[in-house]
mmCIF file of C-alpha atoms and ligand atoms in Angstrom:
data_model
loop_
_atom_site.group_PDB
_atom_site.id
_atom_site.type_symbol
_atom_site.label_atom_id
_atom_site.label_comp_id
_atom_site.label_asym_id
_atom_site.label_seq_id
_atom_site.Cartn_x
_atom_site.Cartn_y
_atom_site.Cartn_z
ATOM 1 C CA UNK A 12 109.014 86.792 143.118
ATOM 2 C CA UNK A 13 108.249 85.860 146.630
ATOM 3 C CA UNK A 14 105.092 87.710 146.644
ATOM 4 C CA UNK A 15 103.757 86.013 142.991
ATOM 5 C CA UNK A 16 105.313 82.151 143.329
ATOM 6 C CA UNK A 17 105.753 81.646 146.797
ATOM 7 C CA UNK A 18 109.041 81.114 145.482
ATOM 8 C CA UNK A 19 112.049 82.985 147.046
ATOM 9 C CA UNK A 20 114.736 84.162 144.886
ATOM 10 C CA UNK A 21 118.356 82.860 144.310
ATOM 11 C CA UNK A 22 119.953 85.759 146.281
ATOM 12 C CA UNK A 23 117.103 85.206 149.301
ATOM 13 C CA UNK A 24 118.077 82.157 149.325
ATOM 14 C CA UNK A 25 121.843 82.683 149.777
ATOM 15 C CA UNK A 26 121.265 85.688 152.002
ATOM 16 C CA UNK A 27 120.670 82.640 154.471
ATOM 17 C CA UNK A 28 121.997 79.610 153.113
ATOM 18 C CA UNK A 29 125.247 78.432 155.426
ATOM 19 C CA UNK A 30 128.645 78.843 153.467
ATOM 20 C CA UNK A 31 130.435 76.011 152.244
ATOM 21 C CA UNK A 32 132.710 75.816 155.038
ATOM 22 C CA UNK A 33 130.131 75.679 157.739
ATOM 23 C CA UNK A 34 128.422 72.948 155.614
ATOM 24 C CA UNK A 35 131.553 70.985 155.442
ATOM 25 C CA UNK A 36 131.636 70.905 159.136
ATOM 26 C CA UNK A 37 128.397 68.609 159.679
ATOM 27 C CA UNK A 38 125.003 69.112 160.162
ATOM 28 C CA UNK A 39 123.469 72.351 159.622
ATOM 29 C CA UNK A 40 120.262 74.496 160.403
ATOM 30 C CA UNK A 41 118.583 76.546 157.075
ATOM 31 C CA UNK A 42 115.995 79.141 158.054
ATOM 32 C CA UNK A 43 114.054 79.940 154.939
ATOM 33 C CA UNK A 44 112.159 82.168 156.530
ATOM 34 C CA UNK A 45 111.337 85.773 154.507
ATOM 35 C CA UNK A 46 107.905 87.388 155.372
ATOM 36 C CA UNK A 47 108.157 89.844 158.673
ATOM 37 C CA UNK A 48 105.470 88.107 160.569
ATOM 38 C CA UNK A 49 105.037 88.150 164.283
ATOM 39 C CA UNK A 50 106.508 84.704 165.158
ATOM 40 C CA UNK A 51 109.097 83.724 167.396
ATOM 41 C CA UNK A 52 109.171 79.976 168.221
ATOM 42 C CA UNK A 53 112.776 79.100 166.442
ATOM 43 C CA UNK A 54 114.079 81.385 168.750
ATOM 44 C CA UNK A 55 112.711 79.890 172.304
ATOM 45 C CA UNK A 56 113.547 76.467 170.660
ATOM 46 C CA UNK A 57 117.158 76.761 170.539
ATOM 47 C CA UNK A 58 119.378 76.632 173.413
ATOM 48 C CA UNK A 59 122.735 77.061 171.224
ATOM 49 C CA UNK A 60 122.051 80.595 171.036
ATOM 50 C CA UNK A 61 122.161 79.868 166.890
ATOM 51 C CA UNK A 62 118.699 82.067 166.977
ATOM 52 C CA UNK A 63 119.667 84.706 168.097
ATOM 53 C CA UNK A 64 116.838 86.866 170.497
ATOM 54 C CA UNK A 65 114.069 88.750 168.418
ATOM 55 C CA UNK A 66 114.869 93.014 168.836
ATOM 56 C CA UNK A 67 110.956 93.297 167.759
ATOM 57 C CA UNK A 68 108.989 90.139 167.171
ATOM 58 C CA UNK A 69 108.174 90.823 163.414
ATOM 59 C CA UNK A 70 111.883 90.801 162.572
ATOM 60 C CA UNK A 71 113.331 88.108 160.520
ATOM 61 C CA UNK A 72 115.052 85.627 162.217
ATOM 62 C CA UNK A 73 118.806 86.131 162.709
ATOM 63 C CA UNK A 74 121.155 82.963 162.677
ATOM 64 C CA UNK A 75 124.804 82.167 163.611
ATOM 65 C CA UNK A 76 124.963 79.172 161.594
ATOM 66 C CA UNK A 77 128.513 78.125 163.327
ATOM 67 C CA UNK A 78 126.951 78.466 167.298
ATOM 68 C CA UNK A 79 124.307 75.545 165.268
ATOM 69 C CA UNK A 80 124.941 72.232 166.205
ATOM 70 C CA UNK A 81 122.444 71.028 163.724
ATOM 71 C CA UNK A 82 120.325 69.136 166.764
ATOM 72 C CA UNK A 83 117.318 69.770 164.576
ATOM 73 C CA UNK A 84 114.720 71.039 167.644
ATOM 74 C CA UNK A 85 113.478 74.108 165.847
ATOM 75 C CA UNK A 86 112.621 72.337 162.713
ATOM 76 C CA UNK A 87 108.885 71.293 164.525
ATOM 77 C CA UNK A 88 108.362 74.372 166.377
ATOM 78 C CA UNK A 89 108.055 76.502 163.619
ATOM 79 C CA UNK A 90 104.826 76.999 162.201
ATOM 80 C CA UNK A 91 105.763 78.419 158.778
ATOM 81 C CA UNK A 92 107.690 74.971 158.197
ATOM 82 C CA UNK A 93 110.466 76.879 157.119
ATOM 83 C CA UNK A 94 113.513 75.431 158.865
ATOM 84 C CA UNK A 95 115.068 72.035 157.942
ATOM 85 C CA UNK A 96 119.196 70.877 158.910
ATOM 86 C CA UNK A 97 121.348 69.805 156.057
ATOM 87 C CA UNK A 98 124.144 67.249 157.290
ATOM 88 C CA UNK A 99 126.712 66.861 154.050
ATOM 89 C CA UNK A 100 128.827 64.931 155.570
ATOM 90 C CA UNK A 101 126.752 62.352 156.668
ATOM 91 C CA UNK A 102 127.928 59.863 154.267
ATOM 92 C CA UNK A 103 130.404 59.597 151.141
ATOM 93 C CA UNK A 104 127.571 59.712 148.475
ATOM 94 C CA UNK A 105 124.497 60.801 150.261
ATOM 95 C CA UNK A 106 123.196 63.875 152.475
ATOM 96 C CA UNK A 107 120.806 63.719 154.891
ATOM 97 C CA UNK A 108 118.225 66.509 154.931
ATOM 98 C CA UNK A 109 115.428 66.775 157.638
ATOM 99 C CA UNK A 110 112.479 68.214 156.755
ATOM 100 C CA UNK A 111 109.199 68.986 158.963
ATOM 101 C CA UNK A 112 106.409 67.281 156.990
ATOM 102 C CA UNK A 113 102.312 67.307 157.755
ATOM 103 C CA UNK A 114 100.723 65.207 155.453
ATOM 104 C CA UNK A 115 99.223 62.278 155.915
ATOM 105 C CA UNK A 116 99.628 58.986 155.557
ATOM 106 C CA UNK A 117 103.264 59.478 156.954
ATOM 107 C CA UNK A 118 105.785 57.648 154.791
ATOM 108 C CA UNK A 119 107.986 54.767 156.843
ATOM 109 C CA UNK A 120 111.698 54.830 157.042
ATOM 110 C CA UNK A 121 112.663 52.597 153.512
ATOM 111 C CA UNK A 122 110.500 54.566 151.144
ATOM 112 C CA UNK A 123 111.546 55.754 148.052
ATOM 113 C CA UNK A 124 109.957 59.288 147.607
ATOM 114 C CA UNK A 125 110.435 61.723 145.211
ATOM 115 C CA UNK A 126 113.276 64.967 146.221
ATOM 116 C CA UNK A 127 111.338 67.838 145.069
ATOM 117 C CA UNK A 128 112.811 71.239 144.643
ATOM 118 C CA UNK A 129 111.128 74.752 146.049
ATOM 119 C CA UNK A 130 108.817 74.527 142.763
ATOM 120 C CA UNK A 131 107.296 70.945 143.722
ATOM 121 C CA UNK A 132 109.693 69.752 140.880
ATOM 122 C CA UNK A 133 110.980 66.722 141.210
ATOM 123 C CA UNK A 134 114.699 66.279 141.349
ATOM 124 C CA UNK A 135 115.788 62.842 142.492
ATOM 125 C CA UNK A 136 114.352 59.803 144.398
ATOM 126 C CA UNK A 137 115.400 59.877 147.969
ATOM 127 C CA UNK A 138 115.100 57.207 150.706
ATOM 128 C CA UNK A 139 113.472 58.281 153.992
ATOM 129 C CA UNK A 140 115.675 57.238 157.014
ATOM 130 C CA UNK A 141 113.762 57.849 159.599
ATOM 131 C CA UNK A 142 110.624 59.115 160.764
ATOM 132 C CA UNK A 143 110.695 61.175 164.104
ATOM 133 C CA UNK A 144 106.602 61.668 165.272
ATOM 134 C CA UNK A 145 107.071 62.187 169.260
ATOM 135 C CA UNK A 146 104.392 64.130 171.328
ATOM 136 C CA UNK A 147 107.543 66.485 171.856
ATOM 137 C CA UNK A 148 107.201 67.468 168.487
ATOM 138 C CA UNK A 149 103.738 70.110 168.259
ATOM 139 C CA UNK A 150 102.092 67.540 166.006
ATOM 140 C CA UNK A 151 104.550 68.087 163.087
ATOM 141 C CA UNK A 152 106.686 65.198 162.094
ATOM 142 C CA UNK A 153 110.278 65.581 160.711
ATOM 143 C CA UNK A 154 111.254 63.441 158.039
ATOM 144 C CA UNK A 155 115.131 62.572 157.875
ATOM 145 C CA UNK A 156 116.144 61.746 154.248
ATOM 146 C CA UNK A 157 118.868 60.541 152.301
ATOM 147 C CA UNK A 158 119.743 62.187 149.656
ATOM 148 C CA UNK A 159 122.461 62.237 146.659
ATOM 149 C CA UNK A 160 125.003 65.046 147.549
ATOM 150 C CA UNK A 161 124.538 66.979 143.994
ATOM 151 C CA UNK A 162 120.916 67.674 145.052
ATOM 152 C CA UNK A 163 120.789 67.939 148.614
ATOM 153 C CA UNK A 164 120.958 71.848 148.625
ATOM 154 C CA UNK A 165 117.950 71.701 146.372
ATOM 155 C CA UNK A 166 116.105 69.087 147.779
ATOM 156 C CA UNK A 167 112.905 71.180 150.307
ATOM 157 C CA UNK A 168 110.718 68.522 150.174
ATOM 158 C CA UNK A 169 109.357 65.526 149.075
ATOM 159 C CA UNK A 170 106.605 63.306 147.760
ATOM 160 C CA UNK A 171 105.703 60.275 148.178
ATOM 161 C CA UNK A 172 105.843 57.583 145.119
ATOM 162 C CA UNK A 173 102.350 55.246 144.561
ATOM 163 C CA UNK A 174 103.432 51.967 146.619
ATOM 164 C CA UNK A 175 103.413 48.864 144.560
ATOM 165 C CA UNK A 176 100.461 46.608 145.839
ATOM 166 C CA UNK A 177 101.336 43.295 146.305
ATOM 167 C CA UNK A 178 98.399 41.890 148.420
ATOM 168 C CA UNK A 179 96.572 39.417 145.696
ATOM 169 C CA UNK A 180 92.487 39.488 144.983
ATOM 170 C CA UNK A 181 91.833 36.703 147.586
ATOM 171 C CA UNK A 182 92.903 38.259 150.575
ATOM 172 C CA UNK A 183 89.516 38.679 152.817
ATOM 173 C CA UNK A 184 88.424 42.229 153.798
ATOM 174 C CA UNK A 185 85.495 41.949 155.259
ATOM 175 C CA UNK A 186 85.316 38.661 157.931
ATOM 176 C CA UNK A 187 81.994 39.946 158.473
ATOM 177 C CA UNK A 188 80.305 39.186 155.072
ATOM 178 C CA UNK A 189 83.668 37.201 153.247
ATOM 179 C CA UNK A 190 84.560 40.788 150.707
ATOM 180 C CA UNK A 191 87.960 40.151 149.256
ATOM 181 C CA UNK A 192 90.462 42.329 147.959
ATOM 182 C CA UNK A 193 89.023 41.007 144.848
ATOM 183 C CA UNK A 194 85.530 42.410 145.560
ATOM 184 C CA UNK A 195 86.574 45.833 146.419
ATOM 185 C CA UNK A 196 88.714 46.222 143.498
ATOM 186 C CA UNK A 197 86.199 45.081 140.689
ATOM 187 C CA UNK A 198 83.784 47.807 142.374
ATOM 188 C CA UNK A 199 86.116 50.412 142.034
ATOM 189 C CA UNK A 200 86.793 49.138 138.270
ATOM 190 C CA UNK A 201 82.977 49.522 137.920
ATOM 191 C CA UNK A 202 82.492 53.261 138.996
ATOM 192 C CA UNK A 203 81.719 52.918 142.982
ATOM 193 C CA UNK A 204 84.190 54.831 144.324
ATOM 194 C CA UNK A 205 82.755 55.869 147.982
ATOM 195 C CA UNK A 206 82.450 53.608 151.492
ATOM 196 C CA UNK A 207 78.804 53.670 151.097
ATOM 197 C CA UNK A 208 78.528 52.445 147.473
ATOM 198 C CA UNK A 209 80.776 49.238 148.128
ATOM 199 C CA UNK A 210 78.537 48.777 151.264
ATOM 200 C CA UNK A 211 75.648 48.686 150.119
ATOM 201 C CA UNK A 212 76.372 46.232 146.726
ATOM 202 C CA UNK A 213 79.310 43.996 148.665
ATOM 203 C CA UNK A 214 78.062 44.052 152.303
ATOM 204 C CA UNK A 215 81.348 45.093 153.279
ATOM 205 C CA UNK A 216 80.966 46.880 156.773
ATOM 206 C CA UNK A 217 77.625 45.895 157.687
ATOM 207 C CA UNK A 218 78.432 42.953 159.747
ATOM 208 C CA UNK A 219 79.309 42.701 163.966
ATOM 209 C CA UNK A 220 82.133 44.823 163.592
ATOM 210 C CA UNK A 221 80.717 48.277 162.032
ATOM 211 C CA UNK A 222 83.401 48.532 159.488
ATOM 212 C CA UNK A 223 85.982 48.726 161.898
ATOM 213 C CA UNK A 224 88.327 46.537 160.437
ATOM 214 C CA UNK A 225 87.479 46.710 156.916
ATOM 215 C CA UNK A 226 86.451 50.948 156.592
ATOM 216 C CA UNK A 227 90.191 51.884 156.677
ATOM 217 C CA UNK A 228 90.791 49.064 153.761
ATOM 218 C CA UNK A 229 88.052 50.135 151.500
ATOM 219 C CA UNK A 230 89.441 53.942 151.744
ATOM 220 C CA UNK A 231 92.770 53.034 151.199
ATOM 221 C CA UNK A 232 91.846 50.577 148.110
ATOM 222 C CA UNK A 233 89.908 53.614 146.581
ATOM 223 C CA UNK A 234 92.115 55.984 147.291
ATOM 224 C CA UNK A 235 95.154 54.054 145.978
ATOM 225 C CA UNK A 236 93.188 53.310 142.626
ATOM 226 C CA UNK A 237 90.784 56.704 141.843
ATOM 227 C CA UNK A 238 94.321 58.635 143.258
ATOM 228 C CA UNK A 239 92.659 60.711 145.455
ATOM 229 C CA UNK A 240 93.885 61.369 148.912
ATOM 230 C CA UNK A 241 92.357 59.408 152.151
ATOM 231 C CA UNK A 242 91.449 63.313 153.147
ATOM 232 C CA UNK A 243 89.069 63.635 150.485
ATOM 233 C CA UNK A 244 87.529 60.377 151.096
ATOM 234 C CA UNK A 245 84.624 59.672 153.846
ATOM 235 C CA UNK A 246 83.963 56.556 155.573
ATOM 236 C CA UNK A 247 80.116 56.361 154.848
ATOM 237 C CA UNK A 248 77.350 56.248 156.854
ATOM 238 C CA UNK A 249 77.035 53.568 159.861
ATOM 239 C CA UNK A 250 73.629 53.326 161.768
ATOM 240 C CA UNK A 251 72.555 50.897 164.268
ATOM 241 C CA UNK A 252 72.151 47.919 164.829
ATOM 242 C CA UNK A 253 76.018 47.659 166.045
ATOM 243 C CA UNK A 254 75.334 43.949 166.830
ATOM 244 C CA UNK A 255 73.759 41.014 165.036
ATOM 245 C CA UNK A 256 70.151 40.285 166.020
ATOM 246 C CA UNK A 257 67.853 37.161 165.803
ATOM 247 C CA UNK A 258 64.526 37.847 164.349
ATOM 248 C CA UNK A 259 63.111 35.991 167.023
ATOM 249 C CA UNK A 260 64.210 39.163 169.675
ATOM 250 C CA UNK A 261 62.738 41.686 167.301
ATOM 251 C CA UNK A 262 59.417 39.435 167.056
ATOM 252 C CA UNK A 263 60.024 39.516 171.210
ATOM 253 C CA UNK A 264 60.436 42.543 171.414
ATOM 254 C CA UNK A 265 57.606 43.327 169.366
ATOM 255 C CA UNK A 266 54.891 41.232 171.042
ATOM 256 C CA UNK A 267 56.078 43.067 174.314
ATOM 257 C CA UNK A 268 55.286 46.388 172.960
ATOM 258 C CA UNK A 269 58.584 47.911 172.610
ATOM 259 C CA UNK A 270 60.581 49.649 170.198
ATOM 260 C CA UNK A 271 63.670 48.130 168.638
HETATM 261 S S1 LIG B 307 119.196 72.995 164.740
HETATM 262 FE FE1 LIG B 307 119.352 73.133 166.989
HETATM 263 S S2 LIG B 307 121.138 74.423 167.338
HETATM 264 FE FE2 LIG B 307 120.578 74.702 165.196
HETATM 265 S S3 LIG B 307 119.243 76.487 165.187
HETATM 266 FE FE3 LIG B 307 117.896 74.699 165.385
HETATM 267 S S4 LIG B 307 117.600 74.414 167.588
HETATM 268 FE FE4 LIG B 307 119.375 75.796 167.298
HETATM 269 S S1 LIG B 308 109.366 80.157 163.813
HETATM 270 FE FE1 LIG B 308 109.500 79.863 161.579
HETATM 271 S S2 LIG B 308 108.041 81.312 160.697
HETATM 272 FE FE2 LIG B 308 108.410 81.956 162.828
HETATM 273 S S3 LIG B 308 110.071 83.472 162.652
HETATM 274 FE FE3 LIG B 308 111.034 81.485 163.062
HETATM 275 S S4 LIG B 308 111.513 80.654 161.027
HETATM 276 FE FE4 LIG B 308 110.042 82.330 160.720
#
């Protein structure tokens, strides 16, 4: 099944899941981890001794779930993203689970997101706690969510829900040439759904500043309405001039006999 759905079986799964005693002890590593692969790094990361050492580096990784202290370390140094800790006692009603997570953007602690299960299914909304993004962490985030107990085993991952937008149709976008909210929305509504389009018809981004302030706006407006991800979007084309210049210099410049 593994091999067809990237989806590991029940009794993979509880091969390593932690028993029911360990779990009721506190937080918990789970090492989903089932292709022999040359890869160490959840060993080196833990200093509990919970990994235990590697006999040849393409074995699968070996854990003492009770020498775990659940300190979560390993979760970002694996590059298969196939560790997360499970804490069920971490409140009366809800687990936390902490997940690595490498998309983009990041969600902020407060979000509701949608629990999904090792299908993509979704199971539950969750509530993101925190967000840990330190330079310790090998460029993967871990994502520390809340979840109801009767899902929390289930709950691998999550995604997030469209944010309701309450910024209204007069708030300015572009300072440069006065584009609202307003503007970029009704261009979207029309069909222009890249940088340059709304450029080019609103002026948006051609002013002093480049698009500085106002690129990362447009993309996120586009991608929040057309549903595609800021990824697939581009920020258009920018060419000189970077400042605003009177037509007097260019005349000056002309009569002197040099290019602009
Ligand atoms: S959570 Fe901490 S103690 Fe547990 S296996 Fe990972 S690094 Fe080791
Ligand atoms: S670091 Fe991740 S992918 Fe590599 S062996 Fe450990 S659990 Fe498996």
């Amino acid at each position: 099944m593994l091999e067809k759905t990237g989806v590991a079986t029940p009794e993979e799964i509880e091969k390593v899941f932690p028993s029911e005693e360990r779990l009721k002890k506190g937080p918990v590593v789970i090492v989903e981890c089932f292709r022999e692969i040359p890869c160490n790094p959840c060993y080196t990361a833990c200093n509990q001794n919970a990994i235990k050492e590697f006999i040849d580096i393409n074995d699968l990784p070996n854990v003492d779930h009770d020498n775990c202290n659940g300190c979560g370390l390993c979760i970002s140094k694996c590059p298969g993203l196939a560790i997360r800790v499970l804490d069920m006692t971490w409140s009366d009603e809800e687990a936390m689970v902490r997940i690595p997570y490498e998309f983009l953007p990041l969600p902020v602690a407060g979000d509701i997101v949608d629990g999904l299960d090792r299908e993509g299914n979704k199971l539950v909304d969750v509530r993101v706690e925190k967000v840990q993004n330190s330079k310790m962490m090998d460029k993967t985030p871990v994502l520390w969510l809340a979840v109801k107990k009767a899902f929390a085993k289930e709950v691998v991952f999550m995604k997030p829900q469209p944010r309701k937008d309450t910024r209204a149709d007069e708030t300015i976008v572009c300072r440069c040439s006065d584009v609202t909210l307003g503007d970029i929305r009704q261009m979207v509504e029309d069909g222009y759904t890249t940088v340059d389009e709304i450029k080019r018809l609103t002026r948006a981004g051609m002013g002093p500043c480049q698009g500085k302030t106002c690129g990362q706006i447009i993309l996120r407006e586009i991608s929040m309405m057309t549903g595609k991800s800021m990824e697939e979007l581009t920020l258009g084309t920018y060419r000189p001039p970077i400042k605003s210049v009177k037509l007097g210099e260019i005349a000056k410049t002309a009569e002197r006999g040099e290019e602009s």
